[in-house]
Amino acid sequence: MTTDTSKTEIQKQDSMSTPTLAPHQDAPTGHKPAEGRVGAGLFEPKALIKSLPDAFRKLDPRVMIKSPVMFVVLVGSVLTTIFSFKDPSDWFGWAISAWLWLTVIFANLAEAVAEGRGKAQADTLRKAKTDTVARRLLADGSEEQVPGTALTIGDLVVCEAGDIIPGDGDVVEGVASVDESAITGESAPVIRESGGDRSAVTGGTKVLSDRIVIKITTKPGETFIDRMISLVEGAARQKTPNEIALNILLASLTIVFLLAVATLPPFATYAGTHLTMVVLVALLVCLIPTTIGALLSAIGIAGMDRLVQRNVLAMSGRAVEAAGDVSTLLLDKTGTITLGNRQAAEFAPVKGTTEAEVADAAQLSSLADETPEGRSIVVLAKEKYGLRERHQGELAHAEWIAFTAQTRMSGVDVDGRKIRKGAAGSVITWVKEQGGTVAKDADTIANKISEAGGTPLLVAVEDEQGARVLGVIHLKDVVKEGMRERFEELRRMGVKTVMITGDNPLTAKAIAEEAGVDDFLAEATP
């Protein structure tokens, strides 16, 4: 399980403003959690066909001997086949041989599908690693594109907004915001800059803004993704304690029935009849617990398959069995309890300002903000306050201020107004630099939002009335629909739920109360 890292507010402004087109003309209306179940991932025809060769390879007696019941069936299959060849006209012998071989192959196929699942996941990770293209920096300052797998320790790599970091390393030049949600589960981007303890970056994460130069610090085959591949490939199907105990019982029963069948020929001869080897093998396979032995693997994989259909990954049958003894469930907040991206919930005006003024300024200042938070502000202003979309013709002379990691603000200069939106400290500093004042209730509103578990962003403007703060945007990490009801159900089952997050205790407490978990752990680290 991954936990959240410490929260870092990222709302920035580019000091070098350049005219550009207004984005977000087709801004999404929000995030909706996926509904229903995913398709069955373990018993689909493609997986069965791919695992069929492994099922035949498992016919090796050295492998089959690990399952005594199925090893006896394999020996019986060989014997009936030999006797069928001696008497080709005996259709009964051929029928028995066919059924015995199908039984053995079915048991092996279930095992092969379980093992093939981990290989398929590893192949997916390996493909993502292979497809990553790096921009390697040469000694003369030029760049060359190379596969991410070709990077070695000491190589310098250039990454700009939108690029995937190709390998683990340290930032040696520049500062940027990086989306590390794939690694840490953190909803907010984090700042990565040269020097200090915030310079390390991980391969597979995404640069959201600015330009950085990264020095690769890991050898090929030792990156984070490589370690993930090794972990997944090593997740072989493990037998549960109950399965081991059942195997011992089945082996004992097999020996008992084997001895019983071995004594039948003398009795048959004494009774004046003759029992063929095919009949004896068929009788033995019917008497011994063949079905249970063949289905042990299938039973385990069926439980894992049902979990996969509900978006839960079980690494082994042992884990499925152990889940029955769980008394406490630890849950990562971001992406599990919450949607994972902070969304704008409301616009709170300061004294002397209306909500409509704050919404108008917030929307304008967010048109150049490509973060999920910026897009949600545009959507909220349009849906809740009825503000129509700005178009290119209307704002042809606007100068869009995109956020950067240095300024922590974004905004726009248009129609004689300078509008800025961003982290409280950055906006307050900007207002004072313009000779303006900050309303006393701005801090009060921001503190209330923080205590409620949200993130406050200030909106300010400079016009003919001077520079001033208009209001505060409330960013909220939205709890997924139906989470409280699910935790109530777990509570009735006797399972205690604990939320783990990197948020501060105030934010964590607010989210925990809204979600309905029993307890929470705040300021957790990976």
Coordinates of C-alpha atoms in Angstrom, one line a residue:
M1 CA 0.0 0.0 0.0
T2 CA 1.3 3.5 -0.8
T3 CA 0.7 6.4 1.5
D4 CA 0.5 10.1 0.8
T5 CA 3.5 12.3 0.9
S6 CA 3.4 15.8 2.5
K7 CA 1.0 18.2 0.8
T8 CA 2.6 20.9 -1.4
E9 CA 0.4 23.7 -2.7
I10 CA 1.2 24.4 -6.4
Q11 CA -0.4 27.5 -7.8
K12 CA 2.1 29.5 -9.7
Q13 CA 2.6 32.4 -12.2
D14 CA 5.1 32.9 -14.9
S15 CA 7.1 36.1 -14.6
M16 CA 7.6 36.1 -18.4
S17 CA 4.0 36.6 -19.5
T18 CA 3.4 35.8 -23.1
P19 CA 0.2 36.1 -25.1
T20 CA -1.4 32.8 -25.9
L21 CA -4.8 31.2 -26.6
A22 CA -7.2 30.6 -23.7
P23 CA -7.3 26.9 -22.9
H24 CA -10.1 24.9 -21.3
Q25 CA -12.7 25.6 -24.0
D26 CA -13.7 22.0 -23.6
A27 CA -13.0 21.7 -19.9
P28 CA -14.3 18.4 -18.4
T29 CA -17.3 18.6 -16.1
G30 CA -15.6 16.6 -13.4
H31 CA -14.5 13.2 -12.5
K32 CA -16.9 10.3 -12.1
P33 CA -15.8 7.1 -10.4
A34 CA -15.8 4.0 -12.6
E35 CA -18.9 2.0 -12.0
G36 CA -19.5 -1.8 -12.3
R37 CA -16.9 -4.4 -12.5
V38 CA -14.0 -5.0 -14.8
G39 CA -14.1 -7.9 -17.1
A40 CA -12.9 -11.3 -15.9
G41 CA -9.2 -11.2 -16.2
L42 CA -8.2 -14.8 -15.4
F43 CA -10.6 -17.0 -17.2
E44 CA -10.8 -15.0 -20.5
P45 CA -10.2 -17.2 -23.6
K46 CA -7.0 -15.3 -24.5
A47 CA -5.5 -16.1 -21.1
L48 CA -6.5 -19.8 -21.4
I49 CA -5.0 -20.1 -24.9
K50 CA -1.8 -18.4 -23.8
S51 CA -1.4 -20.7 -20.8
L52 CA -2.2 -24.0 -22.7
P53 CA 1.5 -24.6 -23.7
D54 CA 2.5 -24.3 -20.0
A55 CA -0.2 -26.8 -19.0
F56 CA 1.4 -29.4 -21.3
R57 CA 4.9 -28.6 -20.0
K58 CA 3.6 -29.3 -16.5
L59 CA 3.0 -32.9 -17.5
D60 CA 6.7 -33.5 -16.6
P61 CA 6.6 -36.2 -13.8
R62 CA 9.0 -34.2 -11.7
V63 CA 6.4 -31.4 -11.6
M64 CA 3.4 -33.7 -11.2
I65 CA 4.9 -35.6 -8.3
K66 CA 4.2 -32.5 -6.1
S67 CA 0.5 -33.4 -6.4
P68 CA 0.2 -37.1 -5.5
V69 CA -3.4 -37.4 -6.6
M70 CA -2.8 -35.9 -10.1
F71 CA 0.5 -37.9 -10.4
V72 CA -1.5 -41.1 -10.0
V73 CA -3.9 -39.9 -12.7
L74 CA -1.0 -39.2 -15.0
V75 CA 0.5 -42.7 -14.5
G76 CA -3.0 -44.1 -15.1
S77 CA -3.3 -42.0 -18.3
V78 CA 0.0 -43.4 -19.6
L79 CA -1.0 -47.0 -18.8
T80 CA -4.4 -46.9 -20.4
T81 CA -2.9 -45.3 -23.5
I82 CA -0.3 -48.1 -23.8
F83 CA -3.0 -50.8 -23.4
S84 CA -5.3 -49.0 -25.9
F85 CA -2.5 -49.1 -28.5
K86 CA -2.1 -52.9 -27.9
D87 CA -5.8 -53.3 -28.7
P88 CA -6.8 -50.5 -31.1
S89 CA -10.4 -51.9 -31.5
D90 CA -11.1 -51.4 -27.8
W91 CA -13.1 -48.1 -27.9
F92 CA -13.7 -48.2 -24.1
G93 CA -9.9 -48.0 -23.5
W94 CA -9.6 -45.0 -25.9
A95 CA -12.5 -43.2 -24.2
I96 CA -11.0 -43.8 -20.7
S97 CA -7.6 -42.6 -21.9
A98 CA -9.0 -39.4 -23.4
W99 CA -10.9 -38.5 -20.2
L100 CA -7.9 -39.1 -18.0
W101 CA -5.6 -36.9 -20.2
L102 CA -8.3 -34.1 -20.2
T103 CA -8.4 -34.3 -16.4
V104 CA -4.7 -34.0 -16.0
I105 CA -4.4 -31.1 -18.5
F106 CA -7.4 -29.2 -16.9
A107 CA -5.7 -29.3 -13.5
N108 CA -2.4 -28.1 -15.1
L109 CA -4.2 -25.4 -17.0
A110 CA -5.7 -23.8 -13.9
E111 CA -2.2 -23.7 -12.3
A112 CA -0.7 -22.3 -15.5
V113 CA -3.3 -19.5 -15.7
A114 CA -2.6 -18.5 -12.2
E115 CA 1.1 -18.3 -12.8
G116 CA 0.6 -16.6 -16.2
R117 CA -1.3 -13.7 -14.6
G118 CA 1.9 -12.3 -12.9
K119 CA 3.9 -12.7 -16.2
A120 CA 1.2 -10.7 -18.0
Q121 CA 1.4 -7.9 -15.5
A122 CA 5.2 -7.9 -15.7
D123 CA 5.0 -7.7 -19.5
T124 CA 2.8 -4.6 -19.3
L125 CA 5.3 -2.9 -17.0
R126 CA 8.2 -3.9 -19.2
K127 CA 6.4 -2.5 -22.2
A128 CA 5.8 0.9 -20.5
K129 CA 9.5 1.0 -19.6
T130 CA 10.7 0.1 -23.1
D131 CA 8.4 2.7 -24.7
T132 CA 9.8 5.6 -22.6
V133 CA 11.9 7.9 -24.8
A134 CA 14.6 10.1 -23.2
R135 CA 16.1 13.4 -24.4
R136 CA 19.7 12.9 -23.5
L137 CA 21.9 16.0 -23.2
L138 CA 25.2 15.9 -25.0
A139 CA 28.4 17.6 -24.1
D140 CA 28.0 20.3 -26.8
G141 CA 24.5 21.2 -25.4
S142 CA 22.5 19.5 -28.1
E143 CA 20.0 16.7 -27.4
E144 CA 19.4 13.2 -28.8
Q145 CA 16.5 10.9 -28.3
V146 CA 17.3 7.5 -26.9
P147 CA 15.2 4.7 -25.4
G148 CA 14.8 4.9 -21.6
T149 CA 16.5 1.5 -21.3
A150 CA 19.7 2.9 -22.9
L151 CA 20.4 5.4 -20.1
T152 CA 23.4 4.8 -17.8
I153 CA 24.6 6.3 -14.6
G154 CA 25.7 9.9 -15.1
D155 CA 23.6 10.6 -18.2
L156 CA 21.9 14.0 -18.3
V157 CA 18.3 14.0 -19.4
V158 CA 16.1 17.0 -20.3
C159 CA 12.4 16.9 -19.2
E160 CA 9.8 19.5 -19.9
A161 CA 6.0 19.9 -19.2
G162 CA 4.2 16.7 -20.3
D163 CA 7.3 14.5 -20.4
I164 CA 7.6 11.2 -18.5
I165 CA 10.8 11.0 -16.5
P166 CA 12.7 8.1 -18.1
G167 CA 14.7 6.9 -15.1
D168 CA 15.5 7.4 -11.4
G169 CA 17.8 10.4 -10.8
D170 CA 18.5 13.8 -9.3
V171 CA 17.5 17.2 -10.6
V172 CA 20.7 19.1 -11.3
E173 CA 19.2 22.1 -13.1
G174 CA 15.8 23.9 -12.8
V175 CA 12.7 23.5 -10.8
A176 CA 9.4 21.9 -11.8
S177 CA 6.1 20.5 -10.4
V178 CA 6.0 16.7 -10.8
D179 CA 3.0 14.3 -10.7
E180 CA 4.1 11.4 -8.5
S181 CA 0.6 10.0 -8.0
A182 CA 1.6 6.8 -9.8
I183 CA 4.3 6.2 -7.1
T184 CA 3.0 7.8 -3.9
G185 CA -0.7 8.2 -4.4
E186 CA -0.4 11.9 -3.7
S187 CA -3.2 13.9 -5.3
A188 CA -1.2 17.2 -5.4
P189 CA 1.9 17.7 -7.6
V190 CA 5.2 18.1 -5.7
I191 CA 8.1 20.5 -6.3
R192 CA 11.4 19.0 -7.4
E193 CA 14.4 21.3 -7.7
S194 CA 18.2 21.1 -7.9
G195 CA 20.0 20.9 -4.5
G196 CA 18.6 20.1 -1.1
D197 CA 16.4 17.1 -0.2
R198 CA 13.8 17.7 -2.9
S199 CA 15.9 16.8 -5.9
A200 CA 15.3 13.1 -6.3
V201 CA 12.9 12.0 -9.0
T202 CA 11.5 8.6 -9.9
G203 CA 11.2 7.0 -13.4
G204 CA 7.6 6.8 -14.6
T205 CA 6.5 10.1 -13.0
K206 CA 5.3 13.0 -15.1
V207 CA 6.6 16.6 -15.3
L208 CA 3.7 19.1 -15.2
S209 CA 5.5 22.4 -15.6
D210 CA 8.8 24.1 -16.4
R211 CA 12.0 22.5 -17.5
I212 CA 14.5 20.4 -15.5
V213 CA 17.7 18.5 -16.2
I214 CA 18.0 15.2 -14.5
K215 CA 21.2 13.2 -13.8
I216 CA 20.5 9.5 -13.9
T217 CA 21.7 7.7 -10.7
T218 CA 20.6 4.1 -11.2
K219 CA 22.0 1.3 -13.4
P220 CA 19.8 -0.2 -16.2
G221 CA 17.7 -2.9 -14.6
E222 CA 17.8 -1.4 -11.1
T223 CA 15.2 1.4 -11.5
F224 CA 11.9 1.6 -9.6
I225 CA 10.0 0.0 -12.5
D226 CA 12.5 -2.8 -12.7
R227 CA 11.9 -3.5 -9.0
M228 CA 8.2 -3.5 -9.6
I229 CA 8.6 -6.0 -12.4
S230 CA 10.7 -8.3 -10.1
L231 CA 8.1 -8.1 -7.4
V232 CA 5.2 -9.0 -9.8
E233 CA 7.1 -11.8 -11.5
G234 CA 8.0 -13.3 -8.0
A235 CA 4.4 -13.4 -7.0
A236 CA 3.9 -17.1 -7.8
R237 CA 0.8 -18.9 -6.7
Q238 CA 1.3 -20.0 -3.1
K239 CA -0.5 -22.9 -1.5
T240 CA -2.5 -21.9 1.5
P241 CA -2.2 -23.8 4.8
N242 CA -5.7 -25.4 4.3
E243 CA -4.7 -26.4 0.8
I244 CA -1.5 -28.1 2.1
A245 CA -3.5 -29.9 4.8
L246 CA -6.0 -31.0 2.2
N247 CA -3.3 -32.3 0.0
I248 CA -1.9 -34.5 2.8
L249 CA -5.4 -35.9 3.4
L250 CA -5.9 -36.6 -0.4
A251 CA -2.6 -38.3 -0.6
S252 CA -3.5 -40.6 2.3
L253 CA -6.8 -41.5 0.7
T254 CA -5.1 -42.1 -2.6
I255 CA -2.8 -44.7 -1.0
V256 CA -5.7 -46.4 0.7
F257 CA -7.7 -46.8 -2.5
L258 CA -4.6 -47.8 -4.4
L259 CA -4.1 -50.7 -2.1
A260 CA -7.8 -51.6 -2.3
V261 CA -7.7 -51.7 -6.1
A262 CA -4.5 -53.7 -6.1
T263 CA -6.2 -56.5 -4.2
L264 CA -9.1 -56.8 -6.7
P265 CA -7.4 -58.9 -9.4
P266 CA -6.9 -62.0 -7.2
F267 CA -10.5 -61.8 -6.0
A268 CA -11.7 -61.4 -9.6
T269 CA -9.7 -64.5 -10.7
Y270 CA -11.1 -66.5 -7.8
A271 CA -14.6 -65.4 -8.9
G272 CA -13.9 -66.6 -12.4
T273 CA -13.7 -63.2 -14.1
H274 CA -11.0 -61.0 -15.5
L275 CA -10.3 -57.3 -14.8
T276 CA -8.3 -55.5 -17.4
M277 CA -5.8 -52.8 -16.6
V278 CA -8.0 -50.1 -18.2
V279 CA -10.9 -51.1 -15.9
L280 CA -8.7 -51.1 -12.8
V281 CA -7.2 -47.7 -13.6
A282 CA -10.7 -46.3 -14.3
L283 CA -11.9 -47.7 -11.0
L284 CA -9.0 -46.2 -9.1
V285 CA -9.4 -42.7 -10.6
C286 CA -13.1 -42.8 -9.7
L287 CA -12.4 -43.9 -6.2
I288 CA -9.5 -41.5 -5.3
P289 CA -10.4 -37.8 -4.7
T290 CA -9.5 -36.9 -8.3
T291 CA -12.0 -34.1 -8.7
I292 CA -10.9 -32.3 -5.5
G293 CA -7.2 -32.7 -6.5
A294 CA -7.9 -31.3 -9.9
L295 CA -10.0 -28.4 -8.7
L296 CA -7.7 -27.2 -5.9
S297 CA -5.9 -24.8 -8.2
A298 CA -9.1 -23.9 -9.9
I299 CA -10.8 -23.1 -6.6
G300 CA -7.9 -20.7 -5.6
I301 CA -7.9 -19.0 -9.0
A302 CA -11.7 -18.6 -9.0
G303 CA -11.4 -16.6 -5.7
M304 CA -8.6 -14.5 -7.1
D305 CA -10.7 -13.9 -10.3
R306 CA -13.7 -12.7 -8.4
L307 CA -11.5 -10.2 -6.6
V308 CA -10.0 -9.0 -9.9
Q309 CA -13.5 -8.3 -11.2
R310 CA -14.0 -6.0 -8.2
N311 CA -10.8 -4.2 -8.9
V312 CA -8.9 -5.9 -6.1
L313 CA -5.6 -7.6 -6.9
A314 CA -4.8 -10.7 -4.8
M315 CA -1.2 -11.9 -5.2
S316 CA -1.9 -15.4 -4.1
G317 CA -4.5 -17.8 -2.8
R318 CA -2.8 -17.5 0.6
A319 CA -3.8 -13.8 0.7
V320 CA -7.4 -14.6 -0.2
E321 CA -7.6 -17.1 2.6
A322 CA -6.0 -14.7 5.1
A323 CA -8.5 -12.0 4.2
G324 CA -11.1 -14.0 6.2
D325 CA -9.1 -13.3 9.4
V326 CA -8.7 -9.5 8.8
S327 CA -9.9 -7.3 11.7
T328 CA -8.4 -4.0 10.6
L329 CA -8.3 -2.5 7.2
L330 CA -5.7 0.2 6.4
L331 CA -6.7 2.4 3.4
D332 CA -4.7 5.0 1.5
K333 CA -6.7 8.2 1.3
T334 CA -5.8 9.5 -2.2
G335 CA -7.4 7.6 -5.0
T336 CA -9.0 5.0 -2.6
I337 CA -11.2 7.0 -0.3
T338 CA -11.1 10.2 -2.3
L339 CA -11.2 10.8 -6.1
G340 CA -7.5 11.8 -6.1
N341 CA -7.6 15.3 -7.5
R342 CA -8.5 18.4 -5.5
Q343 CA -11.6 20.1 -6.9
A344 CA -13.0 23.6 -6.5
A345 CA -16.0 23.5 -4.2
E346 CA -16.9 27.2 -3.6
F347 CA -15.8 30.8 -4.0
A348 CA -15.8 32.7 -0.7
P349 CA -15.7 36.5 -1.1
V350 CA -14.1 38.9 1.4
K351 CA -16.1 41.8 2.9
G352 CA -17.2 44.2 0.2
T353 CA -17.0 41.7 -2.6
T354 CA -19.6 39.5 -4.2
E355 CA -19.4 35.8 -5.1
A356 CA -19.9 36.7 -8.7
E357 CA -16.9 39.0 -8.7
V358 CA -14.7 36.2 -7.2
A359 CA -16.0 33.6 -9.6
D360 CA -15.4 35.9 -12.6
A361 CA -11.8 36.7 -11.5
A362 CA -11.1 33.1 -10.5
Q363 CA -12.3 31.8 -13.9
L364 CA -10.2 34.3 -15.9
S365 CA -7.1 33.6 -13.8
S366 CA -7.5 29.8 -14.2
L367 CA -7.8 29.8 -18.0
A368 CA -4.0 29.3 -18.3
D369 CA -3.8 26.9 -15.4
E370 CA -3.4 23.4 -16.8
T371 CA -3.6 21.6 -13.4
P372 CA -6.7 19.6 -12.4
E373 CA -7.4 22.3 -9.8
G374 CA -7.3 25.0 -12.4
R375 CA -9.7 23.1 -14.7
S376 CA -12.1 22.4 -11.8
I377 CA -12.2 26.2 -11.1
V378 CA -13.2 26.9 -14.7
V379 CA -15.9 24.2 -14.5
L380 CA -17.3 25.5 -11.2
A381 CA -17.6 29.1 -12.4
K382 CA -19.5 27.9 -15.5
E383 CA -21.8 25.4 -13.9
K384 CA -22.6 27.0 -10.5
Y385 CA -22.4 30.7 -11.3
G386 CA -23.5 30.6 -15.0
L387 CA -20.4 32.3 -16.3
R388 CA -20.1 31.7 -20.1
E389 CA -16.9 30.6 -21.7
R390 CA -14.5 33.2 -22.8
H391 CA -13.5 33.0 -26.5
Q392 CA -10.4 33.8 -28.4
G393 CA -12.0 36.9 -30.1
E394 CA -13.0 38.4 -26.8
L395 CA -9.6 38.0 -25.1
A396 CA -7.4 38.6 -28.1
H397 CA -5.1 41.0 -26.3
A398 CA -4.9 39.1 -23.1
E399 CA -1.6 38.1 -21.6
W400 CA -1.9 34.7 -20.0
I401 CA 0.2 34.0 -16.9
A402 CA 0.9 30.3 -16.6
F403 CA 1.9 29.0 -13.3
T404 CA 5.5 28.1 -12.6
A405 CA 7.2 26.5 -9.6
Q406 CA 8.9 29.8 -8.7
T407 CA 5.9 32.1 -8.4
R408 CA 3.1 29.7 -7.3
M409 CA 0.5 31.7 -9.0
S410 CA -1.3 32.0 -12.3
G411 CA -3.4 34.7 -13.9
V412 CA -4.1 37.0 -16.8
D413 CA -3.7 40.7 -17.7
V414 CA -6.7 41.8 -19.6
D415 CA -8.8 45.0 -20.1
G416 CA -6.6 47.0 -17.8
R417 CA -6.9 44.5 -15.0
K418 CA -4.2 42.2 -13.5
I419 CA -5.8 39.1 -12.0
R420 CA -3.8 36.6 -9.9
K421 CA -4.8 33.4 -8.2
G422 CA -2.5 31.1 -6.1
A423 CA -1.2 30.1 -2.7
A424 CA -2.0 32.5 0.1
G425 CA 1.5 33.6 0.8
S426 CA 2.3 34.2 -2.9
V427 CA -0.9 36.3 -3.6
I428 CA -0.5 38.3 -0.4
T429 CA 3.1 39.2 -1.4
W430 CA 2.0 40.1 -4.9
V431 CA -0.8 42.4 -3.6
K432 CA 1.6 44.2 -1.2
E433 CA 4.2 44.6 -4.0
Q434 CA 1.6 46.4 -6.1
G435 CA 0.9 48.8 -3.2
G436 CA -2.4 47.2 -2.2
T437 CA -3.9 46.0 1.1
V438 CA -5.1 42.6 2.2
A439 CA -8.6 42.3 3.7
K440 CA -8.6 41.2 7.4
D441 CA -11.1 38.5 6.8
A442 CA -9.1 36.8 4.0
D443 CA -6.9 35.0 6.6
T444 CA -10.0 34.1 8.6
I445 CA -11.7 32.5 5.6
A446 CA -8.5 30.7 4.6
N447 CA -8.1 29.3 8.1
K448 CA -11.7 28.0 8.2
I449 CA -11.1 26.2 4.9
S450 CA -7.9 24.6 6.1
E451 CA -9.6 23.5 9.4
A452 CA -12.4 21.9 7.2
G453 CA -9.8 19.8 5.4
G454 CA -9.7 21.9 2.3
T455 CA -7.0 24.0 0.5
P456 CA -7.4 27.8 0.3
L457 CA -6.3 29.7 -2.8
L458 CA -6.5 33.5 -2.8
V459 CA -7.8 35.5 -5.8
A460 CA -6.6 39.1 -6.2
V461 CA -6.9 41.9 -8.7
E462 CA -5.2 45.2 -9.6
D463 CA -7.3 47.8 -11.4
E464 CA -8.2 51.5 -11.1
Q465 CA -9.2 50.9 -7.5
G466 CA -5.7 49.5 -6.7
A467 CA -4.5 46.0 -5.7
R468 CA -6.7 44.0 -3.3
V469 CA -7.8 40.4 -2.4
L470 CA -11.3 39.6 -3.8
G471 CA -11.8 36.2 -2.0
V472 CA -10.8 32.7 -1.5
I473 CA -11.2 29.5 -3.6
H474 CA -12.0 26.4 -1.6
L475 CA -10.3 23.3 -3.0
K476 CA -11.6 20.1 -1.7
D477 CA -10.4 16.5 -2.0
V478 CA -13.7 14.9 -2.9
V479 CA -14.7 11.7 -1.1
K480 CA -16.0 9.0 -3.4
E481 CA -19.7 8.4 -3.5
G482 CA -20.9 5.6 -1.3
M483 CA -17.7 5.3 0.9
R484 CA -19.5 6.0 4.2
E485 CA -22.0 3.2 3.4
R486 CA -19.2 0.8 2.6
F487 CA -17.4 1.5 5.8
E488 CA -20.7 1.0 7.7
E489 CA -20.9 -2.5 6.1
L490 CA -17.3 -3.3 7.1
R491 CA -18.1 -2.1 10.6
R492 CA -21.0 -4.6 10.8
M493 CA -18.7 -7.3 9.7
G494 CA -16.4 -6.5 12.6
V495 CA -13.7 -4.9 10.5
K496 CA -12.1 -1.6 11.7
T497 CA -11.1 0.9 9.0
V498 CA -8.1 3.2 9.3
M499 CA -7.3 5.9 6.8
I500 CA -3.6 6.7 6.1
T501 CA -2.6 10.0 4.6
G502 CA 0.3 12.5 4.3
D503 CA -2.1 15.4 5.1
N504 CA -1.9 17.4 8.3
P505 CA -4.0 16.2 11.2
L506 CA -6.7 18.9 10.6
T507 CA -7.2 18.0 7.0
A508 CA -7.0 14.2 7.8
K509 CA -9.6 14.6 10.6
A510 CA -12.1 16.4 8.3
I511 CA -11.8 13.8 5.5
A512 CA -12.0 10.9 8.0
E513 CA -15.2 12.3 9.5
E514 CA -16.8 12.9 6.0
A515 CA -15.8 9.4 4.8
G516 CA -16.9 7.6 8.0
V517 CA -13.7 5.7 8.8
D518 CA -13.0 4.6 12.4
D519 CA -9.6 6.1 12.7
F520 CA -6.9 7.9 10.7
L521 CA -3.1 8.2 10.6
A522 CA -1.9 11.7 9.4
E523 CA 1.4 13.0 8.2
A524 CA 2.4 9.5 7.0
T525 CA 5.5 9.0 4.8
P526 CA 6.0 6.4 2.0

